[in-house]
PDB file of C-alpha atoms in Angstrom:
ATOM      1  CA  MET A 730       7.361 -12.732 -31.190  1.00 51.00           C
ATOM      2  CA  ALA A 731       8.748 -11.315 -27.942  1.00 55.00           C
ATOM      3  CA  SER A 732      11.338 -13.338 -26.134  1.00 57.00           C
ATOM      4  CA  CYS A 733      10.724 -14.355 -22.529  1.00 58.00           C
ATOM      5  CA  SER A 734      13.374 -13.285 -20.063  1.00 60.00           C
ATOM      6  CA  TRP A 735      13.649 -15.149 -16.748  1.00 56.00           C
ATOM      7  CA  ALA A 736      14.813 -11.917 -15.129  1.00 62.00           C
ATOM      8  CA  ASN A 737      11.372 -10.410 -15.751  1.00 68.00           C
ATOM      9  CA  GLN A 738       9.438 -13.288 -14.159  1.00 67.00           C
ATOM     10  CA  ILE A 739       7.892 -13.232 -10.684  1.00 65.00           C
ATOM     11  CA  ASN A 740      10.045 -15.249  -8.281  1.00 70.00           C
ATOM     12  CA  ASN A 741       7.427 -15.914  -5.616  1.00 68.00           C
ATOM     13  CA  ARG A 742       4.457 -17.791  -7.093  1.00 69.00           C
ATOM     14  CA  ASN A 743       2.365 -17.620  -3.883  1.00 75.00           C
ATOM     15  CA  PHE A 744      -0.718 -15.431  -3.876  1.00 79.00           C
ATOM     16  CA  LEU A 745      -1.416 -12.591  -1.465  1.00 80.00           C
ATOM     17  CA  SER A 746      -3.996 -13.442   1.183  1.00 80.00           C
ATOM     18  CA  GLY A 747      -6.643 -11.031   2.429  1.00 81.00           C
ATOM     19  CA  ILE A 748      -6.115 -12.028   6.064  1.00 84.00           C
ATOM     20  CA  GLY A 749      -2.481 -10.966   6.229  1.00 86.00           C
ATOM     21  CA  PHE A 750      -2.453  -7.399   7.479  1.00 91.00           C
ATOM     22  CA  LYS A 751      -1.958  -5.183  10.506  1.00 91.00           C
ATOM     23  CA  PHE A 752      -3.225  -1.637  10.853  1.00 92.00           C
ATOM     24  CA  ASN A 753      -1.618   0.935  13.139  1.00 90.00           C
ATOM     25  CA  LEU A 754      -3.047   4.375  13.805  1.00 87.00           C
ATOM     26  CA  GLY A 755      -0.128   6.401  15.159  1.00 82.00           C
ATOM     27  CA  LYS A 756      -1.289   8.297  18.208  1.00 79.00           C
ATOM     28  CA  TYR A 757      -4.534   6.327  18.628  1.00 79.00           C
ATOM     29  CA  PRO A 758      -3.352   2.766  19.349  1.00 78.00           C
ATOM     30  CA  LYS A 759      -6.657   1.696  20.942  1.00 74.00           C
ATOM     31  CA  VAL A 760      -8.390   1.835  17.552  1.00 71.00           C
ATOM     32  CA  ASP A 761      -6.078  -0.499  15.689  1.00 71.00           C
ATOM     33  CA  PHE A 762      -5.785  -3.241  18.309  1.00 64.00           C
ATOM     34  CA  PHE A 763      -8.977  -4.999  17.163  1.00 83.00           C
ATOM     35  CA  CYS A 764      -8.902  -3.987  13.471  1.00 88.00           C
ATOM     36  CA  ASN A 765     -10.299  -6.887  11.439  1.00 90.00           C
ATOM     37  CA  SER A 766     -10.879  -5.300   8.039  1.00 92.00           C
ATOM     38  CA  ALA A 767      -9.083  -2.655   5.994  1.00 92.00           C
ATOM     39  CA  ARG A 768      -8.510  -1.965   2.340  1.00 91.00           C
ATOM     40  CA  ILE A 769      -6.085  -0.040   0.210  1.00 94.00           C
ATOM     41  CA  PRO A 770      -8.286   2.716  -1.237  1.00 96.00           C
ATOM     42  CA  GLU A 771      -8.672   3.279  -4.929  1.00 96.00           C
ATOM     43  CA  LEU A 772      -6.323   5.629  -6.717  1.00 94.00           C
ATOM     44  CA  LYS A 773      -7.436   7.457  -9.839  1.00 94.00           C
ATOM     45  CA  LEU A 774      -5.529   9.607 -12.298  1.00 93.00           C
ATOM     46  CA  ALA A 775      -7.539  12.309 -13.994  1.00 92.00           C
ATOM     47  CA  THR A 776      -7.344  12.405 -17.753  1.00 90.00           C
ATOM     48  CA  THR A 777      -7.539  15.197 -20.226  1.00 90.00           C
ATOM     49  CA  THR A 778      -8.493  15.123 -23.869  1.00 90.00           C
ATOM     50  CA  GLN A 779      -6.172  15.771 -26.777  1.00 91.00           C
ATOM     51  CA  TYR A 780      -8.433  16.994 -29.554  1.00 92.00           C
ATOM     52  CA  SER A 781      -7.897  15.770 -33.060  1.00 89.00           C
ATOM     53  CA  TYR A 782      -9.788  16.139 -36.330  1.00 90.00           C
ATOM     54  CA  LEU A 783     -10.112  12.317 -36.457  1.00 90.00           C
ATOM     55  CA  LYS A 784     -10.649  11.102 -32.919  1.00 92.00           C
ATOM     56  CA  ASP A 785     -10.175  12.774 -29.568  1.00 92.00           C
ATOM     57  CA  ILE A 786      -7.525  10.966 -27.525  1.00 92.00           C
ATOM     58  CA  ASP A 787      -7.435  10.587 -23.741  1.00 90.00           C
ATOM     59  CA  VAL A 788      -4.042  11.427 -22.236  1.00 92.00           C
ATOM     60  CA  PRO A 789      -2.830  11.310 -18.633  1.00 92.00           C
ATOM     61  CA  GLY A 790      -3.854  14.258 -16.521  1.00 86.00           C
ATOM     62  CA  GLU A 791      -2.026  15.870 -13.621  1.00 87.00           C
ATOM     63  CA  LYS A 792      -4.035  15.071 -10.485  1.00 90.00           C
ATOM     64  CA  LEU A 793      -4.513  11.926  -8.470  1.00 92.00           C
ATOM     65  CA  THR A 794      -7.693  11.291  -6.528  1.00 94.00           C
ATOM     66  CA  TYR A 795      -7.523   9.054  -3.446  1.00 96.00           C
ATOM     67  CA  GLY A 796     -10.493   7.067  -2.188  1.00 96.00           C
ATOM     68  CA  ASP A 797     -11.485   7.101   1.488  1.00 97.00           C
ATOM     69  CA  LEU A 798      -9.872   4.719   3.937  1.00 96.00           C
ATOM     70  CA  THR A 799     -12.420   2.579   5.758  1.00 95.00           C
ATOM     71  CA  ILE A 800     -11.457   0.234   8.556  1.00 93.00           C
ATOM     72  CA  GLN A 801     -13.610  -2.151  10.539  1.00 93.00           C
ATOM     73  CA  PHE A 802     -12.740  -3.047  14.108  1.00 92.00           C
ATOM     74  CA  LEU A 803     -14.130  -5.138  16.923  1.00 92.00           C
ATOM     75  CA  VAL A 804     -15.435  -2.903  19.696  1.00 93.00           C
ATOM     76  CA  ASP A 805     -13.849  -3.715  23.031  1.00 92.00           C
ATOM     77  CA  GLU A 806     -16.085  -4.349  26.048  1.00 92.00           C
ATOM     78  CA  ASN A 807     -15.295  -0.956  27.610  1.00 93.00           C
ATOM     79  CA  MET A 808     -15.817   0.774  24.240  1.00 93.00           C
ATOM     80  CA  GLU A 809     -12.419   2.460  24.502  1.00 91.00           C
ATOM     81  CA  ASN A 810     -11.589   2.120  20.808  1.00 91.00           C
ATOM     82  CA  TYR A 811     -15.058   3.253  19.698  1.00 93.00           C
ATOM     83  CA  LYS A 812     -14.963   6.205  22.110  1.00 92.00           C
ATOM     84  CA  THR A 813     -11.528   7.225  20.819  1.00 90.00           C
ATOM     85  CA  VAL A 814     -12.872   7.715  17.292  1.00 92.00           C
ATOM     86  CA  TYR A 815     -16.079   9.259  18.676  1.00 92.00           C
ATOM     87  CA  ASP A 816     -14.114  11.819  20.717  1.00 90.00           C
ATOM     88  CA  TRP A 817     -11.909  12.597  17.715  1.00 90.00           C
ATOM     89  CA  LEU A 818     -14.974  13.266  15.549  1.00 92.00           C
ATOM     90  CA  VAL A 819     -16.703  15.344  18.232  1.00 91.00           C
ATOM     91  CA  GLY A 820     -13.523  17.359  18.741  1.00 88.00           C
ATOM     92  CA  LEU A 821     -13.294  18.099  15.024  1.00 88.00           C
ATOM     93  CA  GLY A 822     -16.965  18.988  14.684  1.00 86.00           C
ATOM     94  CA  PHE A 823     -17.415  20.593  18.158  1.00 81.00           C
ATOM     95  CA  PRO A 824     -21.236  20.385  18.059  1.00 74.00           C
ATOM     96  CA  GLU A 825     -21.817  21.970  21.467  1.00 78.00           C
ATOM     97  CA  THR A 826     -18.904  24.296  22.170  1.00 76.00           C
ATOM     98  CA  THR A 827     -15.508  25.223  20.766  1.00 76.00           C
ATOM     99  CA  LYS A 828     -13.998  23.833  23.970  1.00 76.00           C
ATOM    100  CA  GLN A 829     -14.483  20.371  22.459  1.00 76.00           C
ATOM    101  CA  TYR A 830     -11.949  21.263  19.758  1.00 73.00           C
ATOM    102  CA  ASP A 831      -9.537  22.654  22.376  1.00 75.00           C
ATOM    103  CA  ASP A 832      -9.907  19.432  24.382  1.00 74.00           C
ATOM    104  CA  LEU A 833      -9.048  17.381  21.291  1.00 73.00           C
ATOM    105  CA  ILE A 834      -5.883  19.421  20.746  1.00 73.00           C
ATOM    106  CA  ARG A 835      -4.777  19.434  24.380  1.00 71.00           C
ATOM    107  CA  ASN A 836      -5.756  15.915  25.514  1.00 66.00           C
ATOM    108  CA  GLN A 837      -3.047  14.077  23.641  1.00 60.00           C
ATOM    109  CA  ASP A 838       0.118  12.454  24.921  1.00 55.00           C
ATOM    110  CA  ASP A 839       2.443  14.733  22.956  1.00 53.00           C
ATOM    111  CA  ILE A 840       2.326  18.105  24.696  1.00 51.00           C
ATOM    112  CA  THR A 841       5.383  19.660  23.042  1.00 51.00           C
ATOM    113  CA  GLN A 842       3.229  21.871  20.790  1.00 52.00           C
ATOM    114  CA  PRO A 843      -0.194  22.114  22.468  1.00 53.00           C
ATOM    115  CA  ASP A 844      -1.582  24.811  20.140  1.00 58.00           C
ATOM    116  CA  ASP A 845      -0.507  23.234  16.834  1.00 59.00           C
ATOM    117  CA  PRO A 846      -3.645  22.779  14.658  1.00 61.00           C
ATOM    118  CA  ASN A 847      -2.000  19.808  12.911  1.00 66.00           C
ATOM    119  CA  ARG A 848      -2.487  17.818  16.104  1.00 72.00           C
ATOM    120  CA  VAL A 849      -5.972  16.904  14.857  1.00 84.00           C
ATOM    121  CA  PHE A 850      -4.357  14.638  12.240  1.00 89.00           C
ATOM    122  CA  ALA A 851      -2.769  11.232  12.688  1.00 89.00           C
ATOM    123  CA  ASP A 852      -0.691   9.050  10.410  1.00 92.00           C
ATOM    124  CA  GLY A 853      -1.670   5.435   9.909  1.00 93.00           C
ATOM    125  CA  THR A 854       0.071   2.418   8.441  1.00 94.00           C
ATOM    126  CA  LEU A 855      -1.427  -0.665   6.847  1.00 94.00           C
ATOM    127  CA  ARG A 856       1.187  -3.421   6.894  1.00 93.00           C
ATOM    128  CA  ILE A 857       0.692  -6.142   4.274  1.00 93.00           C
ATOM    129  CA  LEU A 858       1.838  -9.615   5.359  1.00 92.00           C
ATOM    130  CA  ASN A 859       2.735 -12.654   3.277  1.00 89.00           C
ATOM    131  CA  SER A 860       1.685 -16.267   3.935  1.00 86.00           C
ATOM    132  CA  ASN A 861       4.361 -16.531   6.663  1.00 86.00           C
ATOM    133  CA  PHE A 862       3.026 -13.319   8.259  1.00 87.00           C
ATOM    134  CA  ASN A 863       6.157 -11.381   7.342  1.00 89.00           C
ATOM    135  CA  GLU A 864       5.740  -7.810   6.171  1.00 92.00           C
ATOM    136  CA  VAL A 865       6.089  -7.465   2.401  1.00 92.00           C
ATOM    137  CA  ALA A 866       4.722  -3.956   1.924  1.00 94.00           C
ATOM    138  CA  LYS A 867       3.244  -1.062   3.818  1.00 95.00           C
ATOM    139  CA  VAL A 868       0.826   1.679   2.996  1.00 96.00           C
ATOM    140  CA  LYS A 869       1.372   4.871   4.980  1.00 96.00           C
ATOM    141  CA  PHE A 870      -1.581   7.269   5.190  1.00 96.00           C
ATOM    142  CA  LEU A 871      -0.580  10.852   5.947  1.00 95.00           C
ATOM    143  CA  ASP A 872      -2.628  13.414   7.874  1.00 93.00           C
ATOM    144  CA  MET A 873      -5.656  11.216   8.531  1.00 94.00           C
ATOM    145  CA  PHE A 874      -8.832  12.380  10.226  1.00 94.00           C
ATOM    146  CA  PRO A 875     -12.166  10.589  10.697  1.00 94.00           C
ATOM    147  CA  VAL A 876     -15.263  11.604   8.750  1.00 96.00           C
ATOM    148  CA  SER A 877     -17.691   8.916   9.890  1.00 97.00           C
ATOM    149  CA  LEU A 878     -18.230   6.290  12.555  1.00 97.00           C
ATOM    150  CA  SER A 879     -20.852   3.583  12.189  1.00 96.00           C
ATOM    151  CA  SER A 880     -23.702   3.020  14.588  1.00 95.00           C
ATOM    152  CA  LEU A 881     -23.898   0.212  17.147  1.00 93.00           C
ATOM    153  CA  ASP A 882     -27.270  -1.542  16.996  1.00 91.00           C
ATOM    154  CA  PHE A 883     -28.304  -3.120  20.294  1.00 89.00           C
ATOM    155  CA  ASP A 884     -30.978  -5.836  20.131  1.00 86.00           C
ATOM    156  CA  ALA A 885     -32.236  -7.630  23.250  1.00 86.00           C
ATOM    157  CA  THR A 886     -34.173 -10.140  21.131  1.00 87.00           C
ATOM    158  CA  SER A 887     -31.046 -11.662  19.626  1.00 81.00           C
ATOM    159  CA  THR A 888     -30.548 -15.284  20.694  1.00 83.00           C
ATOM    160  CA  ASP A 889     -26.822 -15.453  19.878  1.00 86.00           C
ATOM    161  CA  VAL A 890     -23.974 -13.424  21.286  1.00 84.00           C
ATOM    162  CA  ASN A 891     -22.779 -11.204  18.469  1.00 85.00           C
ATOM    163  CA  TYR A 892     -19.789  -9.014  19.150  1.00 89.00           C
ATOM    164  CA  PHE A 893     -19.948  -5.486  17.819  1.00 91.00           C
ATOM    165  CA  THR A 894     -17.891  -4.300  14.922  1.00 93.00           C
ATOM    166  CA  ALA A 895     -17.703  -0.664  13.942  1.00 94.00           C
ATOM    167  CA  ARG A 896     -16.585   1.045  10.757  1.00 95.00           C
ATOM    168  CA  ALA A 897     -14.613   4.248  10.702  1.00 94.00           C
ATOM    169  CA  THR A 898     -13.977   6.185   7.509  1.00 96.00           C
ATOM    170  CA  PHE A 899     -11.024   8.519   7.175  1.00 96.00           C
ATOM    171  CA  LYS A 900      -9.825  11.210   4.796  1.00 96.00           C
ATOM    172  CA  TYR A 901      -6.096  11.827   4.366  1.00 96.00           C
ATOM    173  CA  THR A 902      -3.770  13.823   2.139  1.00 95.00           C
ATOM    174  CA  VAL A 903      -1.919  10.988   0.344  1.00 96.00           C
ATOM    175  CA  TYR A 904      -0.902   7.407   0.838  1.00 96.00           C
ATOM    176  CA  GLN A 905       2.488   5.921   0.062  1.00 96.00           C
ATOM    177  CA  LEU A 906       2.860   2.276  -0.946  1.00 95.00           C
ATOM    178  CA  THR A 907       6.342   0.907  -0.301  1.00 94.00           C
ATOM    179  CA  SER A 908       7.783  -2.573  -0.599  1.00 90.00           C
ATOM    180  CA  SER A 909       9.438  -4.126   2.442  1.00 80.00           C
ATOM    181  CA  ILE A 910      11.364  -6.675   0.415  1.00 73.00           C
TER     182      ILE A 910
END
């Protein structure tokens, strides 16, 4: 029977709450101001098979696969945060003219390297908060870019005032989970 060591026990017996978070999107601060839902994406390790004459055995592979990052945010009355993601997507996809991509690159606050193609990416940070709303961990997403933006469904027959929320989905290279304690 294994012995129990107090050094290996969890000191804080409180549980993590789903409402304790803040999301920041580097050079696009208008998007994160009203963020009301985010999740740490799934992380999968590929496996490979070690063949045997008795039973094939799964062993750890070499590549990680990261799920998409999806955030939900309240749309402000002037639609500034929604339009920020919209403009970012249009700039990346340039559906009408390549000038839309050039505008995305050049219409940013940092003008030190105006022709750098990496300017289409942004880093984001999901800060995890404890029950006292102190940061306990953070998840940094590197080289993010949007791949989808949800629709906004207007309905004049609605009897209640419902404020719009939008979902934006992002791809990124990797995320790093670090403890703040």
